């Protein structure tokens, strides 16, 4: 009877043809028990019956996904996984075309229409259906990348979903909804987080998760309880009208913005366009700091529900004024390919901390997005390696492997260049402008307003240092690359004190000192002098001792011109070495006397009288305390004024040696 039923009456072909006509379970949830059509379809999908008999199951699965609700039925995720596998992997190698069809982009978009993010008035699907469709799309894209090599070998490739589709799916909003429904959704929330971390790392920034906790916490709930009816009636049009009067009336904008802070993130979505498009107005002189901070707060709230769309709108709004005339609108794809577009913004943002914080947040996100984009691009284009290879199987395997390695190396080089360029631009922003230098030099006469060092430049420097710290921790090779490239030495006190992860530089400073270029050796010693003060560790001591030995060696091999170039900026660094590690005093003093003697003897060959300088150096070394008490640095300067007027490099080095020794003695005597 079994054989008759399974092989003659209800053959596999008959069952599969009938299965697709079985109605889906309406409002499917875990509350519905027993053997359901979904179990039958799942088993037939596993056995590849549909593809074997060329029966399309796509419409049935799509309809069932749309007819789901909470609590989530435990068979839905396995059903989607096995369906994706049947789309990508053929039933047999002999018939690679025997696969199921994927859900179309139009069908996917239909599920997400009616979402608050889209502001559509069509049918609103359940949050369960939307989360399952998001799971399907992300899993499908991940499976495509994971099987890219095998698909390329079979000369077939299912079509991936377009970036335009992904841009229209409110991923972050859906993840937030799933977070609040973890009990009802079973393992769907954790599965979505895993897929998000792999494919969209820029949506998994730790700072964003922390910000979400603040926005969705108890304090936020209490604030919303204070929400008045007048706040709810403020429309985006009213906010735009208030912005048009911003230069003459700050109060109206401030009142509307303050009331908007009481709204939830989802309710703020209609205001996103007005908030971002008017950001450039906030850079004008006279805009109160409170308005800037409130806009930044609202932006961070919106960032929890619509980050990708918000970033694109903000980047386009913050372009320099001359670019706005040309109306170049960047797309999501443009910013992922070239994240440095974010930094090509209005220069005034560099001294506006609230907006600079937003810019750095977007830059960090797009740098992460660019890495994911390039990784997926390499896998997507793996079939190009196959096409350009010969027919010979052995040669094919070897050449493909070589090309893969080459492409991977090129990708890593591009990412390193991209990250280091971003770091160098940010470090350049930290440099004070000529106007700021003038304000600093005038001391107390500098204004304490918006353009003062304390309120703007220093705050921007702190924000940049925080981002650089995160980048260096995430990839220490970026720190190594940036320091091998070098940057202005006046930034070293800021970077060493402001970036806690700078201690990792101690690992590669010996390698940097060993470089043949004098500029890199000078930069390494200057960097080390600041690190020794900040991190007086045994490792710093050994590297400092190495630097002193290298300086002694270079003294004997450098020409006069190179000796001047090297020792003039590096001799003051010896004061820091002595301050951090007093046991190095003897070695440093010996080096200084040796440098002074070499330079003095070179001057002596030119019939110059330098005996006073050599004598003073010897006295300073043998009797530092007595000399310091009776022979102040001021008198030394007076004695050597005549020589200081000379442009002879060796004479200038002698005076630099002398002043360095005086600084060391004063430091040791006074304990500074």
XYZ file of C-alpha atoms in Angstrom:
672
model
C 0.000 0.000 0.000
C 2.839 2.381 0.821
C 4.537 1.720 -2.486
C 1.272 2.144 -4.416
C 0.520 5.483 -2.697
C 4.033 6.988 -2.948
C 5.085 5.702 -6.356
C 1.866 5.334 -8.371
C -0.997 7.389 -6.929
C 0.796 10.290 -5.151
C 4.123 10.512 -6.915
C 6.605 13.239 -5.948
C 5.619 15.234 -9.022
C 1.924 15.085 -8.104
C 2.656 16.095 -4.491
C 4.813 19.080 -5.479
C 2.250 20.265 -8.018
C -0.497 20.010 -5.413
C 1.575 21.561 -2.570
C 1.834 24.961 -4.218
C -1.982 25.072 -4.456
C -2.463 24.447 -0.749
C -3.502 27.748 0.919
C -1.006 29.311 3.287
C -1.749 29.438 7.011
C -3.390 32.776 7.779
C -1.749 34.783 10.622
C 0.788 32.010 11.179
C 2.336 32.122 14.658
C 3.754 29.816 17.311
C 0.282 29.628 18.870
C -0.885 27.457 15.947
C 0.232 23.898 16.637
C 0.068 20.630 14.702
C 1.233 19.624 11.230
C 0.823 22.627 8.906
C 1.393 23.252 5.192
C 4.685 24.977 6.077
C 6.067 21.649 7.362
C 5.189 19.916 4.101
C 6.717 22.677 1.973
C 9.868 22.650 4.122
C 10.395 18.903 3.611
C 9.797 19.170 -0.132
C 12.261 22.059 -0.359
C 14.889 20.064 1.520
C 14.537 17.165 -0.903
C 14.746 19.632 -3.834
C 11.434 18.283 -5.195
C 10.286 21.667 -6.526
C 13.417 22.320 -8.572
C 13.559 18.694 -9.721
C 10.082 18.927 -11.223
C 10.324 22.615 -12.188
C 7.527 23.765 -9.890
C 7.747 27.409 -8.760
C 7.358 27.772 -4.986
C 8.318 31.459 -4.769
C 4.789 32.862 -4.616
C 3.698 30.452 -1.883
C 6.681 31.301 0.342
C 6.246 35.029 -0.255
C 2.557 34.850 0.674
C 3.289 32.813 3.800
C 5.945 35.293 4.958
C 3.402 38.111 4.549
C 0.817 36.139 6.553
C 2.819 35.885 9.787
C 2.517 37.436 13.184
C 4.028 37.141 16.655
C 4.991 34.946 18.418
C 7.208 33.709 15.583
C 6.608 30.159 14.346
C 9.773 28.090 14.786
C 9.606 26.670 11.225
C 9.808 30.035 9.409
C 13.569 30.655 9.696
C 14.526 27.107 8.560
C 12.045 27.486 5.673
C 13.703 30.729 4.500
C 17.197 29.221 4.848
C 16.368 26.127 2.787
C 14.557 28.269 0.196
C 17.656 30.487 -0.215
C 19.814 27.395 -0.583
C 17.499 26.106 -3.346
C 17.879 29.423 -5.198
C 21.676 29.458 -5.139
C 22.688 25.780 -5.174
C 21.458 23.666 -8.115
C 19.767 20.340 -7.398
C 22.507 18.540 -9.359
C 25.697 19.458 -11.192
C 24.293 18.035 -14.422
C 21.490 20.606 -14.448
C 22.808 23.910 -12.982
C 19.635 25.708 -14.075
C 17.471 23.599 -11.716
C 16.988 26.265 -9.037
C 14.095 28.206 -7.547
C 13.442 31.819 -8.429
C 14.197 34.538 -5.851
C 11.586 36.993 -4.605
C 11.500 40.063 -6.841
C 12.511 43.546 -5.689
C 8.997 44.868 -6.297
C 7.524 42.199 -4.016
C 10.086 42.975 -1.320
C 9.414 46.720 -1.486
C 5.692 46.076 -1.228
C 6.221 44.549 2.238
C 8.044 47.642 3.492
C 5.581 50.143 2.114
C 3.424 51.665 4.796
C 6.473 51.908 7.062
C 6.756 55.277 8.856
C 10.112 55.763 7.166
C 8.508 55.635 3.747
C 5.429 57.747 4.652
C 3.272 55.614 2.365
C -0.500 55.036 2.697
C -0.709 51.535 1.292
C -1.361 48.350 3.287
C 0.819 48.042 6.351
C 2.295 44.570 6.802
C 2.991 43.198 10.274
C 6.376 43.881 11.826
C 6.941 40.110 11.791
C 6.539 39.953 8.004
C 8.894 42.902 7.555
C 11.558 41.399 9.832
C 11.319 38.038 8.060
C 11.675 39.739 4.677
C 14.714 41.646 5.986
C 16.155 38.339 7.214
C 15.548 36.821 3.772
C 17.276 39.686 1.914
C 20.321 39.783 4.210
C 20.677 35.985 4.259
C 20.330 35.819 0.481
C 23.088 38.404 -0.041
C 25.366 36.657 2.446
C 24.777 33.257 0.789
C 25.590 34.767 -2.617
C 28.939 36.046 -1.339
C 29.730 32.816 0.500
C 29.132 30.742 -2.654
C 30.701 33.185 -5.118
C 33.606 30.873 -6.003
C 31.477 27.815 -6.675
C 28.964 29.882 -8.649
C 31.785 31.368 -10.737
C 33.138 27.872 -11.429
C 29.691 26.781 -12.657
C 29.447 29.907 -14.868
C 26.185 30.951 -13.239
C 25.366 33.708 -10.846
C 21.964 34.555 -9.368
C 21.291 38.249 -9.438
C 21.920 40.147 -6.217
C 19.529 42.826 -4.995
C 20.344 46.388 -6.004
C 21.741 49.009 -3.660
C 18.664 51.130 -4.460
C 16.474 48.456 -2.871
C 18.664 48.223 0.227
C 18.564 52.003 0.624
C 14.759 51.903 0.801
C 14.616 49.251 3.525
C 14.612 50.897 6.990
C 17.095 48.388 8.425
C 17.981 50.221 11.639
C 14.350 50.989 12.426
C 13.402 47.322 12.016
C 16.292 46.168 14.202
C 15.109 48.537 16.931
C 11.604 47.098 16.691
C 13.012 43.565 16.880
C 14.977 44.463 19.985
C 11.763 45.235 21.834
C 10.130 41.986 20.656
C 12.903 39.521 21.446
C 10.649 37.251 23.515
C 8.096 36.927 20.696
C 10.629 36.648 17.866
C 12.700 33.785 19.231
C 16.125 33.726 17.553
C 15.265 36.170 14.768
C 16.714 39.229 16.534
C 20.104 37.597 17.187
C 20.194 36.235 13.612
C 19.541 39.711 12.226
C 22.281 41.207 14.404
C 24.768 38.631 13.098
C 23.874 39.430 9.491
C 24.014 43.150 10.205
C 27.476 42.948 11.784
C 28.768 41.053 8.732
C 27.187 43.042 5.912
C 26.490 46.453 7.473
C 29.178 47.133 10.122
C 28.475 50.876 9.877
C 25.044 50.179 11.405
C 26.640 48.397 14.377
C 28.785 51.200 15.807
C 29.050 50.847 19.588
C 28.436 54.556 20.171
C 25.117 54.227 18.349
C 23.960 51.379 20.584
C 24.869 53.404 23.684
C 23.039 56.426 22.266
C 19.976 54.256 21.635
C 19.926 53.184 25.287
C 19.821 56.847 26.305
C 17.095 57.681 23.790
C 14.868 54.701 24.612
C 15.529 54.685 28.372
C 13.460 55.824 31.347
C 14.580 59.461 31.173
C 13.377 59.729 27.601
C 10.033 58.201 28.587
C 9.581 60.745 31.372
C 10.395 63.601 28.980
C 7.750 62.408 26.540
C 5.187 62.387 29.344
C 5.748 66.155 29.487
C 4.940 66.483 25.782
C 2.287 69.146 25.305
C -0.273 69.315 22.528
C 1.423 72.435 21.101
C 4.601 70.463 20.450
C 2.702 67.884 18.436
C 1.162 70.558 16.227
C 4.524 71.929 15.010
C 4.823 70.830 11.417
C 8.002 70.612 9.295
C 6.689 73.604 7.358
C 6.555 75.698 10.552
C 10.120 74.674 11.370
C 11.222 75.731 7.877
C 9.535 79.111 8.323
C 11.293 79.585 11.655
C 14.633 78.770 10.001
C 13.994 81.420 7.347
C 13.883 84.004 10.175
C 16.879 82.565 12.043
C 19.189 85.565 11.564
C 16.689 87.961 13.132
C 14.841 85.656 15.562
C 16.607 82.790 17.337
C 13.874 82.243 19.895
C 11.264 80.718 17.594
C 13.652 78.109 16.185
C 14.893 77.310 19.662
C 11.394 76.764 21.022
C 10.378 74.414 18.198
C 13.656 72.451 18.423
C 13.341 72.051 22.192
C 9.804 70.690 21.811
C 10.944 68.310 19.065
C 13.397 66.754 21.525
C 10.355 65.352 23.363
C 9.244 63.371 20.304
C 10.229 59.760 19.717
C 12.730 58.891 17.008
C 9.993 57.608 14.671
C 7.926 60.784 15.102
C 10.981 62.889 14.199
C 11.368 61.298 10.753
C 9.151 63.856 8.905
C 11.418 66.644 10.219
C 14.671 65.079 8.955
C 14.673 66.898 5.616
C 14.174 70.330 7.194
C 16.754 69.719 9.935
C 19.491 68.618 7.537
C 18.826 71.056 4.688
C 19.166 74.041 7.068
C 22.364 72.901 8.777
C 24.519 75.256 6.708
C 22.607 78.213 8.212
C 23.851 77.195 11.650
C 27.422 78.002 10.567
C 26.651 81.717 10.264
C 28.071 84.064 12.878
C 25.801 84.738 15.847
C 23.883 81.450 15.966
C 23.572 80.467 19.670
C 25.470 77.387 20.795
C 22.291 75.962 22.315
C 20.641 75.737 18.894
C 23.683 73.881 17.532
C 23.645 71.430 20.423
C 19.897 70.820 20.125
C 20.174 70.134 16.390
C 23.051 67.736 17.082
C 20.912 65.965 19.688
C 17.975 65.639 17.270
C 20.334 64.361 14.560
C 21.662 61.649 16.889
C 18.069 60.640 17.700
C 17.201 60.339 14.007
C 20.416 58.373 13.520
C 18.898 55.518 15.520
C 16.115 54.907 12.976
C 17.321 56.128 9.564
C 21.132 56.413 9.614
C 21.988 55.722 5.969
C 19.408 58.099 4.504
C 20.219 60.720 7.152
C 23.951 60.586 6.375
C 23.414 61.149 2.651
C 21.089 64.095 3.323
C 23.568 65.622 5.788
C 26.612 65.249 3.522
C 24.753 66.929 0.666
C 23.555 69.745 2.944
C 27.012 70.490 4.400
C 28.832 70.905 1.089
C 30.762 74.169 0.617
C 28.643 77.013 -0.744
C 30.404 76.970 -4.126
C 29.491 73.291 -4.493
C 25.841 73.884 -3.644
C 25.580 76.124 -6.701
C 26.537 73.145 -8.862
C 23.960 70.998 -7.007
C 25.993 67.804 -6.902
C 23.904 65.278 -4.987
C 25.906 62.340 -3.665
C 24.304 58.915 -3.437
C 24.870 56.207 -0.847
C 27.110 54.309 -3.250
C 29.315 57.368 -3.912
C 30.014 57.784 -0.205
C 30.827 54.104 0.319
C 33.292 54.131 -2.574
C 34.943 57.382 -1.392
C 34.310 58.085 2.327
C 36.595 61.140 2.195
C 33.752 63.007 0.479
C 32.419 63.534 4.022
C 35.438 65.727 4.819
C 34.971 67.867 1.699
C 32.463 69.930 3.617
C 32.169 73.607 4.497
C 35.449 74.652 6.163
C 33.531 76.436 8.950
C 32.451 73.029 10.285
C 36.060 72.453 11.380
C 35.540 75.015 14.138
C 31.935 74.140 14.992
C 32.161 71.257 17.521
C 28.482 70.095 17.418
C 28.499 69.765 13.618
C 32.068 68.420 13.618
C 30.882 65.648 15.931
C 28.207 64.735 13.370
C 30.782 64.834 10.541
C 33.182 62.532 12.409
C 30.339 60.148 13.151
C 29.487 59.916 9.450
C 33.149 59.561 8.479
C 33.613 56.640 10.858
C 30.468 55.000 9.523
C 31.428 55.364 5.870
C 34.975 54.102 6.491
C 33.444 50.928 7.937
C 30.906 50.756 5.100
C 33.676 51.099 2.539
C 35.501 48.079 3.958
C 32.354 45.953 3.757
C 31.616 47.264 0.249
C 35.079 46.377 -1.072
C 35.013 42.935 0.562
C 31.687 42.137 -1.068
C 32.864 43.607 -4.373
C 35.857 41.258 -4.442
C 33.619 38.252 -3.893
C 31.018 39.421 -6.388
C 33.643 39.824 -9.110
C 35.381 36.509 -8.419
C 34.035 35.180 -11.725
C 36.303 37.640 -13.568
C 39.306 35.614 -12.420
C 37.765 32.547 -14.038
C 37.025 34.285 -17.327
C 40.554 35.568 -17.816
C 42.218 32.234 -17.026
C 43.308 29.537 -19.522
C 41.483 26.272 -20.087
C 44.172 24.080 -18.534
C 42.869 22.949 -15.123
C 46.203 23.071 -13.261
C 47.117 26.445 -14.694
C 43.576 27.638 -13.979
C 43.803 26.836 -10.263
C 47.245 28.379 -9.851
C 46.467 31.558 -11.750
C 43.142 32.091 -10.007
C 44.807 31.758 -6.600
C 47.507 34.251 -7.606
C 44.933 36.730 -8.872
C 42.908 36.382 -5.675
C 45.965 37.191 -3.568
C 46.813 40.162 -5.789
C 43.267 41.534 -5.636
C 43.201 41.085 -1.855
C 46.507 42.933 -1.481
C 45.303 45.764 -3.697
C 42.111 46.022 -1.642
C 44.078 46.176 1.634
C 46.403 48.817 0.170
C 43.424 50.909 -0.929
C 41.800 50.675 2.505
C 45.080 51.581 4.244
C 45.556 54.593 1.965
C 41.966 55.637 2.577
C 42.220 55.387 6.365
C 45.600 57.114 6.539
C 44.361 59.931 4.295
C 41.397 60.454 6.633
C 43.717 60.536 9.662
C 46.098 63.004 7.993
C 43.219 65.328 7.067
C 41.880 65.190 10.632
C 45.337 65.936 12.057
C 45.613 68.895 9.722
C 42.287 70.190 11.044
C 43.799 70.119 14.547
C 46.443 72.674 13.551
C 45.557 76.218 14.646
C 45.007 78.757 11.897
C 47.034 81.951 11.677
C 44.167 83.865 13.286
C 44.016 81.405 16.184
C 47.785 81.626 16.626
C 47.517 85.407 16.846
C 44.762 85.133 19.468
C 46.866 82.718 21.497
C 49.914 84.971 21.338
C 47.926 87.962 22.631
C 47.092 85.994 25.774
C 44.340 87.501 27.907
C 43.332 89.898 25.150
C 41.919 87.022 23.112
C 38.109 86.971 23.188
C 36.382 84.311 25.210
C 33.554 83.972 22.665
C 32.817 81.381 20.046
C 36.148 81.740 18.252
C 38.351 81.246 21.296
C 40.756 78.346 21.498
C 39.076 76.828 24.544
C 35.572 76.658 23.114
C 36.213 75.611 19.528
C 39.673 74.432 18.520
C 40.319 72.522 21.731
C 36.907 70.842 21.614
C 37.372 69.840 17.963
C 40.813 68.458 18.811
C 39.290 66.330 21.589
C 36.604 64.967 19.240
C 39.202 64.092 16.607
C 41.494 62.449 19.166
C 38.597 60.248 20.332
C 37.970 59.042 16.773
C 41.680 58.451 16.102
C 41.903 56.429 19.310
C 39.077 54.174 18.095
C 40.723 53.780 14.678
C 44.127 52.932 16.170
C 42.611 50.369 18.527
C 40.579 48.774 15.721
C 43.640 48.501 13.460
C 47.095 49.285 14.969
C 48.561 49.155 11.447
C 46.854 52.488 10.725
C 48.814 54.076 13.580
C 52.043 52.611 12.189
C 51.317 53.796 8.651
C 50.402 57.333 9.741
C 53.550 57.717 11.837
C 55.749 56.358 9.078
C 54.198 58.993 6.821
C 54.764 61.629 9.510
C 52.832 64.773 10.397
C 53.674 68.248 11.793
C 55.760 67.910 14.961
C 53.741 70.658 16.696
C 50.879 68.150 16.890
C 52.911 65.592 18.871
C 52.024 67.025 22.327
C 48.337 66.849 21.330
C 48.355 63.328 19.847
C 50.440 61.755 22.621
C 48.361 63.311 25.404
C 44.970 63.121 23.649
C 45.074 59.633 22.078
C 45.352 56.972 24.823
C 46.390 54.255 22.351
C 49.535 56.138 21.262
C 51.615 53.862 23.514
C 51.497 51.270 20.700
C 53.968 53.491 18.822
C 56.708 52.216 21.145
C 56.505 48.906 19.249
C 57.598 50.356 15.908
C 59.739 53.389 16.854
C 62.973 51.306 16.586
C 61.941 50.428 13.028
C 61.127 54.077 12.306
C 64.509 55.241 13.646
C 66.193 52.677 11.369
C 64.712 54.314 8.247
C 67.309 55.924 5.939
C 65.473 59.282 5.677
C 66.610 61.893 8.200
C 63.090 63.347 8.395
C 61.697 60.042 9.669
C 64.527 59.639 12.182
C 63.934 63.148 13.507
C 60.192 62.562 13.761
C 60.774 59.238 15.575
C 62.996 60.835 18.228
C 60.606 63.755 18.733
C 57.688 61.330 19.071
C 59.665 59.200 21.514
C 60.508 62.222 23.695
C 56.794 62.897 24.249
C 55.970 59.226 24.767
C 58.665 58.912 27.455
C 57.060 61.723 29.447
C 53.563 60.275 28.995
C 54.520 56.595 29.488
C 57.655 56.262 31.658
C 57.824 52.469 31.239
C 60.748 50.034 31.032
C 60.010 49.654 27.323
C 60.253 53.438 26.857
C 63.597 53.417 28.674
C 65.075 50.793 26.358
C 63.831 52.620 23.232
C 65.193 55.936 24.587
C 68.584 54.321 25.165
C 68.476 53.032 21.590
C 67.701 56.527 20.309
C 70.685 57.981 22.211
C 72.982 55.338 20.696
C 71.627 56.079 17.207
C 72.253 59.802 17.712
C 75.833 59.041 18.745
C 76.336 56.878 15.666
C 74.879 59.464 13.297
C 77.182 62.106 14.758
C 80.157 60.263 13.275
C 78.725 59.700 9.797
C 76.650 62.779 8.921
C 77.996 65.650 6.866
C 77.950 69.167 8.260
C 74.690 70.133 6.544
C 72.906 66.914 7.554
C 74.333 67.162 11.083
C 72.725 70.566 11.449
C 69.416 69.302 10.015
C 69.362 66.338 12.395
C 70.653 67.689 15.707
C 68.958 71.086 15.855
C 65.440 69.596 16.343
C 66.508 66.428 18.219
C 68.849 67.819 20.898
C 65.966 69.372 22.937
C 64.391 65.891 23.044
C 67.232 64.783 25.338
C 65.766 67.002 28.081
C 62.583 64.895 28.024
C 64.611 61.672 28.140
C 66.414 62.951 31.248
C 63.174 64.094 32.844
C 61.501 60.722 32.331
C 64.560 58.554 33.075
C 67.236 60.173 35.335
C 69.551 57.107 34.958
C 70.162 58.245 31.354
C 71.792 61.467 32.609
C 75.400 60.304 32.154
C 74.834 58.924 28.661
C 73.003 62.059 27.553
C 75.638 64.420 28.954
C 78.385 62.440 27.259
C 76.519 62.640 23.967
C 76.009 66.389 24.327
C 79.705 67.006 25.095
C 80.643 64.786 22.157
C 78.356 66.730 19.806
C 79.750 70.025 21.105
C 83.358 68.873 20.678
C 82.781 67.616 17.115
C 81.126 70.859 16.064
C 83.660 73.013 17.923
C 86.609 71.199 16.372
C 85.067 71.660 12.932
C 84.745 75.387 13.584
C 88.334 75.497 14.907
C 89.613 74.266 11.547
C 88.161 77.432 10.106
C 90.402 79.511 12.450
C 87.594 80.485 14.755
C 88.015 80.863 18.493
C 85.560 78.514 20.183
C 87.543 77.760 23.339
C 84.989 79.628 25.521
C 82.192 77.349 24.317
C 84.160 74.117 24.826
C 85.307 75.295 28.265
C 81.760 76.147 29.308
C 80.499 72.725 28.185
C 83.174 70.941 30.226
C 82.401 73.056 33.294
C 78.697 72.355 32.955
C 79.319 68.614 32.815
C 81.807 68.460 35.720
C 80.194 70.958 38.138
C 76.561 71.396 37.127
C 75.181 72.576 40.474
C 77.938 75.080 41.173
C 77.752 76.452 37.661
C 73.979 76.630 37.785
C 74.116 78.614 41.020
C 76.638 81.206 39.874
C 76.482 81.016 36.137
C 72.853 81.409 35.107
C 71.580 80.630 31.652
C 70.960 84.323 31.099
C 74.691 85.048 31.423
C 75.465 82.206 29.034
C 73.175 83.758 26.492
C 74.869 87.142 26.874
C 78.307 85.568 26.496
C 77.318 83.841 23.299
C 75.330 86.666 21.681
C 78.216 87.422 19.333
C 78.398 83.803 18.235
C 74.617 83.510 17.923
C 74.693 86.131 15.226
C 76.787 83.766 13.129
C 75.028 81.633 10.537
C 77.632 78.897 10.822
C 75.662 75.610 11.396
C 78.255 74.185 13.784
C 78.195 77.307 15.945
C 74.420 77.117 16.140
C 74.605 73.454 17.153
C 77.100 74.394 19.890
C 74.675 76.928 21.268
C 71.842 74.384 21.044
C 73.988 71.895 23.000
C 74.687 74.536 25.615
C 71.037 75.493 26.048
C 70.055 71.797 26.241
C 72.556 71.182 29.041
C 71.276 74.230 30.927
C 67.689 72.956 30.568
C 68.700 69.541 31.920
C 70.512 71.084 34.867
C 67.636 73.423 35.690
C 65.204 70.537 35.435
C 67.269 68.339 37.761
C 67.948 71.137 40.268
C 64.414 72.514 40.455
C 62.764 69.108 40.105
C 60.570 70.263 37.226
